[in-house]
Structure formats: structure tokens, C-alpha cells
Tab-separated table of C-alpha atoms in Angstrom:
chain	number	residue	atom	x	y	z
A	1	MET	CA	-2.532	-48.835	30.872
A	2	VAL	CA	-3.791	-50.721	27.879
A	3	LYS	CA	-1.168	-51.230	25.225
A	4	ASN	CA	-1.609	-50.301	21.618
A	5	ILE	CA	-0.007	-50.863	18.222
A	6	ASN	CA	2.105	-47.740	18.740
A	7	ASP	CA	3.707	-49.327	21.793
A	8	LEU	CA	5.354	-52.043	19.712
A	9	ASN	CA	9.098	-51.540	19.306
A	10	SER	CA	11.382	-53.112	16.726
A	11	ILE	CA	12.004	-56.173	18.911
A	12	HIS	CA	8.270	-56.820	19.138
A	13	ILE	CA	7.909	-56.451	15.394
A	14	ASP	CA	10.738	-58.945	14.897
A	15	VAL	CA	8.964	-61.371	17.221
A	16	LEU	CA	5.771	-61.029	15.177
A	17	LYS	CA	7.741	-61.613	11.961
A	18	GLU	CA	9.282	-64.711	13.452
A	19	ILE	CA	5.854	-65.970	14.459
A	20	GLY	CA	4.804	-65.467	10.854
A	21	ASN	CA	7.895	-67.270	9.664
A	22	ILE	CA	7.365	-70.348	11.799
A	23	GLY	CA	3.609	-70.487	11.331
A	24	ALA	CA	3.681	-69.913	7.598
A	25	GLY	CA	6.578	-72.346	7.145
A	26	ASN	CA	4.513	-75.061	8.710
A	27	ALA	CA	1.440	-74.059	6.705
A	28	ALA	CA	3.406	-74.074	3.440
A	29	THR	CA	4.648	-77.591	4.192
A	30	ALA	CA	1.089	-78.744	4.859
A	31	LEU	CA	-0.142	-77.206	1.610
A	32	ALA	CA	2.748	-78.737	-0.330
A	33	LYS	CA	1.880	-82.190	1.039
A	34	LEU	CA	-1.774	-81.703	0.246
A	35	LEU	CA	-1.120	-80.692	-3.354
A	36	ASN	CA	1.993	-82.788	-3.808
A	37	ARG	CA	3.738	-79.737	-5.227
A	38	ARG	CA	6.428	-77.392	-4.154
A	39	ILE	CA	5.081	-74.384	-2.264
A	40	ASP	CA	7.329	-71.450	-1.461
A	41	MET	CA	6.727	-68.552	0.871
A	42	ASP	CA	8.214	-65.086	1.039
A	43	VAL	CA	9.576	-63.455	4.186
A	44	PRO	CA	6.580	-62.528	6.346
A	45	ARG	CA	5.804	-58.847	6.573
A	46	VAL	CA	4.371	-57.081	9.572
A	47	LYS	CA	2.125	-54.447	8.079
A	48	ILE	CA	0.837	-51.622	10.195
A	49	MET	CA	-1.640	-49.678	8.135
A	50	GLU	CA	-3.857	-46.667	8.612
A	51	PHE	CA	-7.470	-47.609	7.990
A	52	ARG	CA	-7.712	-45.371	4.950
A	53	ASP	CA	-4.955	-47.395	3.247
A	54	VAL	CA	-6.313	-50.839	4.097
A	55	SER	CA	-8.671	-51.280	1.180
A	56	GLU	CA	-6.028	-50.412	-1.415
A	57	THR	CA	-3.593	-53.111	-0.348
A	58	LEU	CA	-3.517	-56.289	-2.494
A	59	GLY	CA	-3.930	-54.378	-5.731
A	60	GLY	CA	-7.128	-52.391	-5.348
A	61	ALA	CA	-10.232	-52.179	-3.192
A	62	GLU	CA	-12.522	-53.524	-5.887
A	63	LEU	CA	-10.372	-56.446	-6.964
A	64	PRO	CA	-12.496	-59.593	-6.769
A	65	VAL	CA	-10.862	-62.092	-4.427
A	66	VAL	CA	-11.677	-65.253	-2.542
A	67	GLY	CA	-11.315	-64.709	1.202
A	68	ILE	CA	-11.300	-67.544	3.704
A	69	MET	CA	-11.608	-66.356	7.262
A	70	LEU	CA	-11.234	-68.107	10.609
A	71	LYS	CA	-11.460	-66.743	14.099
A	72	VAL	CA	-8.688	-67.596	16.495
A	73	THR	CA	-9.734	-68.421	20.046
A	74	GLY	CA	-8.019	-69.596	23.207
A	75	ASP	CA	-5.279	-67.901	25.220
A	76	PHE	CA	-4.584	-65.773	22.221
A	77	THR	CA	-7.312	-64.303	19.996
A	78	GLY	CA	-7.518	-62.737	16.564
A	79	ASN	CA	-8.408	-63.539	12.985
A	80	ILE	CA	-6.883	-65.446	10.139
A	81	LEU	CA	-7.567	-64.475	6.570
A	82	PHE	CA	-6.335	-66.336	3.511
A	83	ILE	CA	-6.887	-64.320	0.347
A	84	LEU	CA	-6.557	-65.659	-3.172
A	85	LYS	CA	-7.113	-63.983	-6.497
A	86	GLN	CA	-10.069	-65.629	-8.262
A	87	GLN	CA	-7.846	-67.200	-10.860
A	88	ALA	CA	-5.427	-68.581	-8.262
A	89	ALA	CA	-8.324	-70.070	-6.321
A	90	GLU	CA	-9.523	-71.816	-9.449
A	91	ILE	CA	-6.064	-73.230	-10.156
A	92	LEU	CA	-5.743	-74.381	-6.564
A	93	VAL	CA	-9.118	-76.125	-6.614
A	94	ASN	CA	-8.213	-77.866	-9.852
A	95	MET	CA	-4.938	-79.097	-8.355
A	96	LEU	CA	-6.695	-80.344	-5.275
A	97	MET	CA	-9.335	-82.174	-7.261
A	98	GLY	CA	-6.842	-83.757	-9.616
A	99	ARG	CA	-8.011	-81.821	-12.672
A	100	PRO	CA	-5.749	-80.094	-15.192
A	101	ALA	CA	-4.244	-77.286	-13.160
A	102	GLY	CA	-5.210	-74.398	-15.448
A	103	ASP	CA	-7.947	-71.854	-15.068
A	104	SER	CA	-11.007	-71.679	-17.287
A	105	GLY	CA	-10.001	-68.224	-18.534
A	106	ALA	CA	-13.545	-66.991	-18.044
A	107	ALA	CA	-13.498	-63.199	-18.225
A	108	GLU	CA	-16.181	-62.868	-15.568
A	109	GLY	CA	-14.295	-65.185	-13.264
A	110	HIS	CA	-15.073	-68.797	-12.542
A	111	VAL	CA	-18.234	-69.497	-10.566
A	112	PHE	CA	-17.343	-71.908	-7.778
A	113	ASP	CA	-19.787	-74.710	-7.020
A	114	GLU	CA	-20.478	-76.078	-3.569
A	115	ILE	CA	-17.823	-78.782	-3.694
A	116	GLU	CA	-15.180	-76.330	-4.868
A	117	ILE	CA	-16.108	-73.899	-2.112
A	118	SER	CA	-15.818	-76.578	0.524
A	119	ALA	CA	-12.453	-77.602	-0.967
A	120	LEU	CA	-11.259	-74.000	-0.616
A	121	LYS	CA	-12.519	-73.827	2.969
A	122	GLU	CA	-10.649	-77.033	3.681
A	123	ILE	CA	-7.456	-75.480	2.359
A	124	GLY	CA	-8.074	-72.581	4.748
A	125	ASN	CA	-8.606	-75.062	7.547
A	126	ILE	CA	-5.370	-76.901	6.866
A	127	LEU	CA	-3.293	-73.740	6.498
A	128	ALA	CA	-4.728	-72.152	9.637
A	129	GLY	CA	-4.487	-75.382	11.616
A	130	SER	CA	-0.835	-75.943	10.788
A	131	TYR	CA	0.054	-72.254	11.259
A	132	LEU	CA	-1.547	-72.164	14.697
A	133	SER	CA	-0.300	-75.537	15.875
A	134	SER	CA	3.302	-74.473	15.330
A	135	LEU	CA	2.542	-71.201	17.094
A	136	SER	CA	0.973	-73.114	19.941
A	137	ALA	CA	3.971	-75.472	20.203
A	138	LEU	CA	6.313	-72.484	20.254
A	139	THR	CA	4.464	-70.517	22.908
A	140	ASN	CA	2.777	-73.250	24.956
A	141	LEU	CA	-0.426	-71.285	24.527
A	142	ASN	CA	-3.759	-72.900	23.882
A	143	ILE	CA	-4.823	-71.642	20.431
A	144	ALA	CA	-7.603	-72.990	18.216
A	145	PRO	CA	-9.125	-71.903	14.906
A	146	SER	CA	-12.878	-71.741	14.307
A	147	VAL	CA	-14.679	-73.347	11.382
A	148	PRO	CA	-13.716	-71.393	8.245
A	149	ASP	CA	-16.084	-69.219	6.252
A	150	LEU	CA	-15.618	-68.016	2.722
A	151	ALA	CA	-16.572	-64.890	0.814
A	152	ILE	CA	-15.940	-64.036	-2.817
A	153	ASP	CA	-16.002	-60.278	-3.035
A	154	MET	CA	-14.075	-57.007	-3.230
A	155	ALA	CA	-10.675	-57.111	-1.525
A	156	GLY	CA	-11.459	-53.921	0.376
A	157	ALA	CA	-14.683	-55.279	1.830
A	158	ILE	CA	-12.993	-58.502	2.947
A	159	LEU	CA	-9.888	-56.869	4.439
A	160	SER	CA	-12.053	-54.436	6.373
A	161	VAL	CA	-13.566	-57.233	8.464
A	162	PRO	CA	-10.547	-57.859	10.736
A	163	ALA	CA	-9.721	-54.130	10.655
A	164	ILE	CA	-12.989	-53.065	12.266
A	165	GLU	CA	-12.088	-54.575	15.633
A	166	PHE	CA	-9.023	-52.341	15.693
A	167	GLY	CA	-11.193	-49.272	15.284
A	168	LYS	CA	-12.153	-49.431	18.943
A	169	VAL	CA	-8.577	-49.089	20.122
A	170	GLY	CA	-6.743	-47.080	17.494
A	171	ASP	CA	-6.465	-45.828	13.955
A	172	SER	CA	-4.373	-48.548	12.402
A	173	VAL	CA	-4.404	-52.303	12.017
A	174	LEU	CA	-1.556	-54.800	12.174
A	175	TYR	CA	-1.401	-57.758	9.809
A	176	ILE	CA	1.287	-60.441	9.710
A	177	GLU	CA	1.261	-61.255	6.006
A	178	THR	CA	2.972	-64.076	4.133
A	179	GLU	CA	2.684	-64.719	0.427
A	180	PHE	CA	2.624	-68.315	-0.803
A	181	THR	CA	3.710	-69.227	-4.313
A	182	GLU	CA	3.538	-72.465	-6.176
A	183	GLY	CA	6.588	-74.066	-7.829
A	184	ASP	CA	6.420	-72.098	-11.067
A	185	LYS	CA	5.879	-68.795	-9.247
A	186	ARG	CA	2.199	-68.446	-9.809
A	187	VAL	CA	1.013	-66.718	-6.687
A	188	VAL	CA	-1.216	-68.942	-4.604
A	189	GLY	CA	-2.380	-66.464	-2.022
A	190	ASP	CA	-1.741	-64.158	0.893
A	191	PHE	CA	-2.055	-65.442	4.424
A	192	PHE	CA	-2.841	-62.916	7.155
A	193	LEU	CA	-2.686	-63.425	10.896
A	194	VAL	CA	-4.340	-60.493	12.637
A	195	PRO	CA	-3.837	-60.801	16.396
A	196	ASP	CA	-6.194	-58.790	18.604
A	197	VAL	CA	-4.414	-55.856	20.231
A	198	ASP	CA	-5.384	-57.131	23.676
A	199	THR	CA	-3.412	-60.333	23.173
A	200	TYR	CA	-0.080	-58.841	22.043
A	201	SER	CA	1.067	-59.000	25.656
A	202	VAL	CA	0.024	-62.669	25.982
A	203	LEU	CA	2.024	-63.492	22.891
A	204	MET	CA	5.079	-61.486	23.934
A	205	ASN	CA	5.105	-62.804	27.483
A	206	ALA	CA	4.817	-66.394	26.271
A	207	LEU	CA	7.963	-65.818	24.236
A	208	GLY	CA	9.803	-64.128	27.095
A	209	VAL	CA	9.681	-60.623	25.630
A	210	SER	CA	8.346	-57.869	27.839
A	211	PHE	CA	5.509	-55.734	26.509
B	1	MET	CA	-13.644	-33.106	-15.982
B	2	VAL	CA	-15.673	-33.796	-12.889
B	3	LYS	CA	-13.539	-33.913	-9.785
B	4	VAL	CA	-13.544	-37.385	-8.188
B	5	ILE	CA	-12.897	-37.415	-4.453
B	6	LYS	CA	-12.004	-40.659	-2.704
B	7	VAL	CA	-13.063	-41.437	0.822
B	8	GLY	CA	-11.032	-44.078	2.680
B	9	MET	CA	-12.127	-46.258	5.562
B	10	ALA	CA	-12.860	-44.109	8.631
B	11	ASP	CA	-12.782	-40.973	6.518
B	12	LEU	CA	-15.214	-38.310	5.317
B	13	GLN	CA	-15.212	-35.748	2.508
B	14	SER	CA	-17.535	-33.090	1.146
B	15	SER	CA	-17.524	-30.751	-1.817
B	16	VAL	CA	-19.559	-28.367	-3.908
B	17	HIS	CA	-20.755	-29.125	-7.454
B	18	PRO	CA	-19.307	-30.464	-9.754
B	19	CYS	CA	-17.885	-33.538	-8.076
B	20	ILE	CA	-18.261	-37.245	-7.521
B	21	ILE	CA	-17.413	-38.513	-4.055
B	22	THR	CA	-16.706	-42.230	-3.878
B	23	THR	CA	-15.698	-44.927	-1.426
B	24	LEU	CA	-14.528	-48.363	-2.535
B	25	GLY	CA	-15.194	-51.799	-1.115
B	26	LEU	CA	-17.614	-51.072	1.717
B	27	GLY	CA	-18.115	-54.257	3.719
B	28	SER	CA	-19.570	-54.040	7.209
B	29	CYS	CA	-18.810	-50.353	7.235
B	30	VAL	CA	-21.648	-48.044	6.302
B	31	GLY	CA	-21.500	-45.244	3.771
B	32	VAL	CA	-23.595	-42.189	4.640
B	33	ALA	CA	-24.170	-39.820	1.715
B	34	LEU	CA	-25.655	-36.379	2.387
B	35	TYR	CA	-26.854	-33.929	-0.234
B	36	ASP	CA	-28.271	-30.434	-0.481
B	37	PRO	CA	-30.202	-30.374	-3.790
B	38	VAL	CA	-30.397	-26.572	-3.981
B	39	LYS	CA	-26.752	-25.709	-3.367
B	40	LYS	CA	-25.621	-29.058	-4.818
B	41	VAL	CA	-23.310	-29.746	-1.920
B	42	ALA	CA	-22.476	-33.446	-1.508
B	43	GLY	CA	-20.784	-35.301	1.337
B	44	LEU	CA	-19.850	-38.877	2.098
B	45	ALA	CA	-18.667	-40.629	5.265
B	46	HIS	CA	-17.228	-44.169	5.475
B	47	ILE	CA	-18.128	-45.215	9.013
B	48	MET	CA	-16.541	-48.215	10.778
B	49	LEU	CA	-18.203	-48.343	14.178
B	50	PRO	CA	-21.532	-47.331	15.703
B	51	SER	CA	-20.428	-45.221	18.641
B	52	SER	CA	-17.441	-43.254	19.867
B	53	GLN	CA	-18.690	-43.812	23.422
B	54	GLN	CA	-17.687	-47.489	23.444
B	55	ALA	CA	-14.210	-46.952	22.069
B	56	ARG	CA	-10.957	-46.603	23.961
B	57	ASN	CA	-9.561	-44.327	21.308
B	58	ASN	CA	-11.982	-41.937	19.677
B	59	SER	CA	-9.644	-39.309	18.303
B	60	ASN	CA	-10.614	-39.975	14.679
B	61	ILE	CA	-14.167	-38.689	14.596
B	62	ALA	CA	-14.742	-39.927	11.033
B	63	LYS	CA	-14.658	-43.488	12.339
B	64	PHE	CA	-17.896	-43.466	14.332
B	65	ALA	CA	-21.523	-42.949	13.294
B	66	ASP	CA	-22.298	-40.518	16.111
B	67	THR	CA	-19.352	-38.190	15.521
B	68	ALA	CA	-18.807	-38.613	11.755
B	69	ILE	CA	-22.299	-37.566	10.679
B	70	VAL	CA	-22.251	-34.460	12.884
B	71	LYS	CA	-18.854	-33.476	11.430
B	72	LEU	CA	-20.002	-34.123	7.868
B	73	VAL	CA	-23.037	-31.868	8.371
B	74	GLN	CA	-20.795	-29.105	9.800
B	75	ASP	CA	-18.417	-29.365	6.836
B	76	MET	CA	-21.307	-29.172	4.369
B	77	LEU	CA	-22.863	-26.158	6.103
B	78	ALA	CA	-19.484	-24.437	5.775
B	79	LEU	CA	-19.709	-25.090	2.023
B	80	GLY	CA	-23.071	-23.324	1.859
B	81	ALA	CA	-25.489	-26.193	2.425
B	82	GLU	CA	-28.652	-25.597	4.461
B	83	LYS	CA	-29.348	-28.164	7.178
B	84	SER	CA	-33.115	-28.171	6.559
B	85	ARG	CA	-32.526	-29.184	2.929
B	86	LEU	CA	-30.144	-32.061	3.571
B	87	ILE	CA	-31.193	-35.545	2.533
B	88	ALA	CA	-29.424	-38.813	3.347
B	89	LYS	CA	-28.797	-42.080	1.525
B	90	LEU	CA	-27.249	-45.137	3.150
B	91	ALA	CA	-25.360	-48.112	1.723
B	92	GLY	CA	-23.227	-50.894	3.144
B	93	GLY	CA	-23.511	-52.554	6.539
B	94	ALA	CA	-23.120	-56.055	5.109
B	95	GLN	CA	-22.090	-59.170	6.966
B	96	MET	CA	-19.221	-60.497	4.883
B	97	PHE	CA	-18.699	-63.719	6.810
B	98	SER	CA	-21.261	-65.811	8.660
B	99	PHE	CA	-19.736	-68.018	11.294
B	100	VAL	CA	-21.525	-70.707	13.202
B	101	ASP	CA	-21.462	-68.565	16.315
B	102	GLY	CA	-23.064	-65.730	14.378
B	103	SER	CA	-23.967	-64.043	17.626
B	104	SER	CA	-20.538	-62.524	18.124
B	105	GLU	CA	-20.535	-58.770	18.313
B	106	MET	CA	-18.020	-58.274	15.548
B	107	LEU	CA	-20.106	-60.197	13.061
B	108	ARG	CA	-23.218	-58.155	13.539
B	109	ILE	CA	-21.284	-54.935	13.297
B	110	GLY	CA	-22.787	-54.136	9.872
B	111	ALA	CA	-26.351	-54.109	11.144
B	112	ARG	CA	-25.312	-52.127	14.209
B	113	ASN	CA	-23.562	-49.551	12.049
B	114	VAL	CA	-26.692	-49.058	9.938
B	115	ALA	CA	-28.924	-48.762	13.008
B	116	ALA	CA	-26.573	-46.240	14.607
B	117	ALA	CA	-26.363	-44.139	11.429
B	118	LYS	CA	-30.168	-44.026	11.206
B	119	GLU	CA	-30.489	-42.998	14.811
B	120	VAL	CA	-28.043	-40.130	14.364
B	121	LEU	CA	-29.748	-38.949	11.165
B	122	ASN	CA	-33.144	-39.066	12.887
B	123	SER	CA	-31.881	-37.044	15.800
B	124	LEU	CA	-30.532	-34.449	13.347
B	125	LYS	CA	-33.888	-34.524	11.492
B	126	ILE	CA	-32.223	-35.409	8.202
B	127	PRO	CA	-34.589	-37.592	6.145
B	128	ILE	CA	-33.244	-40.899	4.813
B	129	ILE	CA	-34.696	-41.108	1.344
B	130	SER	CA	-33.189	-44.403	0.216
B	131	GLU	CA	-30.864	-47.169	1.337
B	132	ASP	CA	-29.176	-50.324	0.114
B	133	THR	CA	-27.894	-52.010	3.244
B	134	GLY	CA	-27.335	-55.476	4.692
B	135	GLY	CA	-26.725	-58.622	2.703
B	136	ASN	CA	-23.411	-60.437	2.592
B	137	TYR	CA	-21.594	-58.573	-0.154
B	138	GLY	CA	-19.339	-55.555	-0.580
B	139	ARG	CA	-20.303	-52.316	-2.285
B	140	THR	CA	-18.553	-49.446	-4.003
B	141	ILE	CA	-20.615	-46.279	-3.899
B	142	GLU	CA	-20.422	-42.836	-5.462
B	143	ILE	CA	-22.545	-39.757	-4.929
B	144	HIS	CA	-22.965	-37.342	-7.833
B	145	SER	CA	-23.239	-33.659	-6.995
B	146	GLU	CA	-25.315	-32.999	-10.143
B	147	ASP	CA	-28.488	-34.610	-8.806
B	148	GLY	CA	-27.519	-36.427	-5.599
B	149	LYS	CA	-27.898	-39.865	-7.111
B	150	LEU	CA	-25.963	-42.618	-5.356
B	151	LYS	CA	-24.526	-45.252	-7.674
B	152	ILE	CA	-23.744	-48.656	-6.193
B	153	ARG	CA	-21.509	-51.320	-7.726
B	154	THR	CA	-21.123	-54.882	-6.438
B	155	ILE	CA	-19.525	-58.143	-7.490
B	156	GLY	CA	-22.220	-60.579	-8.505
B	157	HIS	CA	-25.111	-58.494	-7.190
B	158	GLY	CA	-25.401	-55.998	-10.021
B	159	THR	CA	-25.285	-52.225	-10.021
B	160	LYS	CA	-27.997	-49.828	-8.989
B	161	GLU	CA	-28.831	-46.203	-8.402
B	162	ILE	CA	-30.650	-45.047	-5.342
């Protein structure tokens, strides 16, 4: 019998939250070192959403966002998505490149050049790498991220990408979401780990929880 | 006031004139808009996957091209549309991310969704009169019951009417 999202009980959800906590904690530390600034994170949320609600999360389906996506491969598979509002991405790039940390205030949104885009991808790389390495240390599983790719587009269109895989097995998708904020509470972005349904059992077993 | 009806992911809706049926932020999913110009009945499906046959759970028929389009046609006939008059317009089916191993099934899902939708429409003998599919960007679409025009909005790729 193949397991599904509906088979997760409250203990499993707590395990997933804890995974988010440890992974995101490590990722926040890495980002703080990179930017030489204080980075805070909220308590990770395990979101189980019906497909029809997915696009409206994060403040609207048409909200323009920067999405950095990586595939997770190894013993455990899934997707990682780091989503930033346009303005936050601009601030982040400026911090990383040692420029004044404001945004240009352009109404249409800043147009990112090639160097800025690769800087953003690198941030995705570092966050995903540190998130997964702590997860790997915790579980003894072999987990590796792919090369990141970036899209600047509607939040709904970007969030639908990891959701589609779930369509084959059910009518909802599970995201482990953590919000990162910079020292003065400007939101940096939302980090999503979206484990494939088929690997829930791998994850649970590695942590000694039956599923 | 024209009634605006929202269609979520893996969802479908239809209505008689006057209405606007919209779906927001289509990525790799494909939007199939059907219209009967005489009775002014409009319908829209937001399809996630090509086929219900390959899925372990196919209880939500709005999710798949093969089952969603058939259901949408049934719903529209119940509203007074005539099958022989129906026309179709397609939008969406983008590839939002392009990874190095671009061969993976999930990443080509957009193109497969479009191909599956076309196949189903052909088998139902519903002509596809226009489409705006593919690319690497998201789309918001709305079908107007007045004349069946499909308006498409994007970020950075303009707006159009098909």
C-alpha cells in the first residue's frame, strides 16, 4: 500500500517541522555569514494545501516573485524552492555585492542583470546546501541538491511547479516552509522543502519513526 | 456587473453569459477555454497533468486533460451549449525552470499537457482556433462570455488577446 499525505499523523508532522527547524537553522546561519548580518527565521510550518489554494499563498497568484529552485536527489528526493519578493531580492543582491542595501524603488520592479541573477542562484545554492547537509547529518541519508535555476514570474506559476508532481498521487501538496528575515525585520524570503510523497517513509524510517 | 468566476489549479468552471471566467498564474498547467458563440456559454479548465491513466489517484477529474475536458463539455451542454458549435482556445504549458538535466519528465510536463489537451479536443472534434502555449513564463487568462475572447496577462511578456 503506497502511503499518501493523508496518512501522516501529528507525530509525522512534528518530525517534518523539526526537519525544517534544523535545516533552516543551518541555512540561516550560512546566509548570515555570507551577508555578515543577522538573519532570523520563524518557526517552520508544515503546509498541506489543496491544489486550488496553492496559487493564492504568498499574497496572490499574480504577485511577481523571484523563485530559485533546486531538485533534491539521493536517498531522499523532492524539490527546494526559495521565493523572494522582487524588492527583497534586489536588497539581498545589493547586500551581497557590497552596494547600499536599498532597493531602486522602480515601480516596474528592478531588472536583474546576469551577474545579479547568478548571485541570487548562489544564495539558493548556499541555503539549499546547508539545509540539506544538516538534514543529511541528522538522518545519515545521502542527499544532494542539483544546480539551481531561477525564474522571475507570478507566484502561482512558480509554486505550481513542485505541486504538479503531487497531482499523480493525491489532491494536495505538502510544503515545509520557513520564513527568513533580516535584522531589521525586512522579509528576506520563504524557503520551501517539498519532499516527494514516495520518500516520506525513507525520511521517517531514518529518524526511527514508523510510517 | 459582470460575474467573475475563478478557477483554481485542478479545477474547472462554466457559466452562461454574462461572465468572465479566469485562472491566475498558469505555469506548466494548461488552461483550456471552451466557448459556444451562439448560446454564449463559456467554460475554463485548469489542467495539471496529461492523463488520469498514469495516476495513482484520479478522483479529481478536473486535474487531468483526458477527464477534465470531457467533464467541461458535459457541464456546458447542460447549460445549453451545442457540442458542434464549441470552439477551444489553449494557453499555458510553460516550462518555468530549465535544469541541466532538462530531460526529466516533470520538466517537460508543460509540453505534455498541451499535447494531451490537443489530442482530447481532436478526438471530441472541437476545433482549436488559437493558442498561446509554451515559453518559460506564467500566464493569467480570462475568457469573456460576450465574444469568447481570451485575454492573457504575463509578467514581462506583455498582454494579448487570442
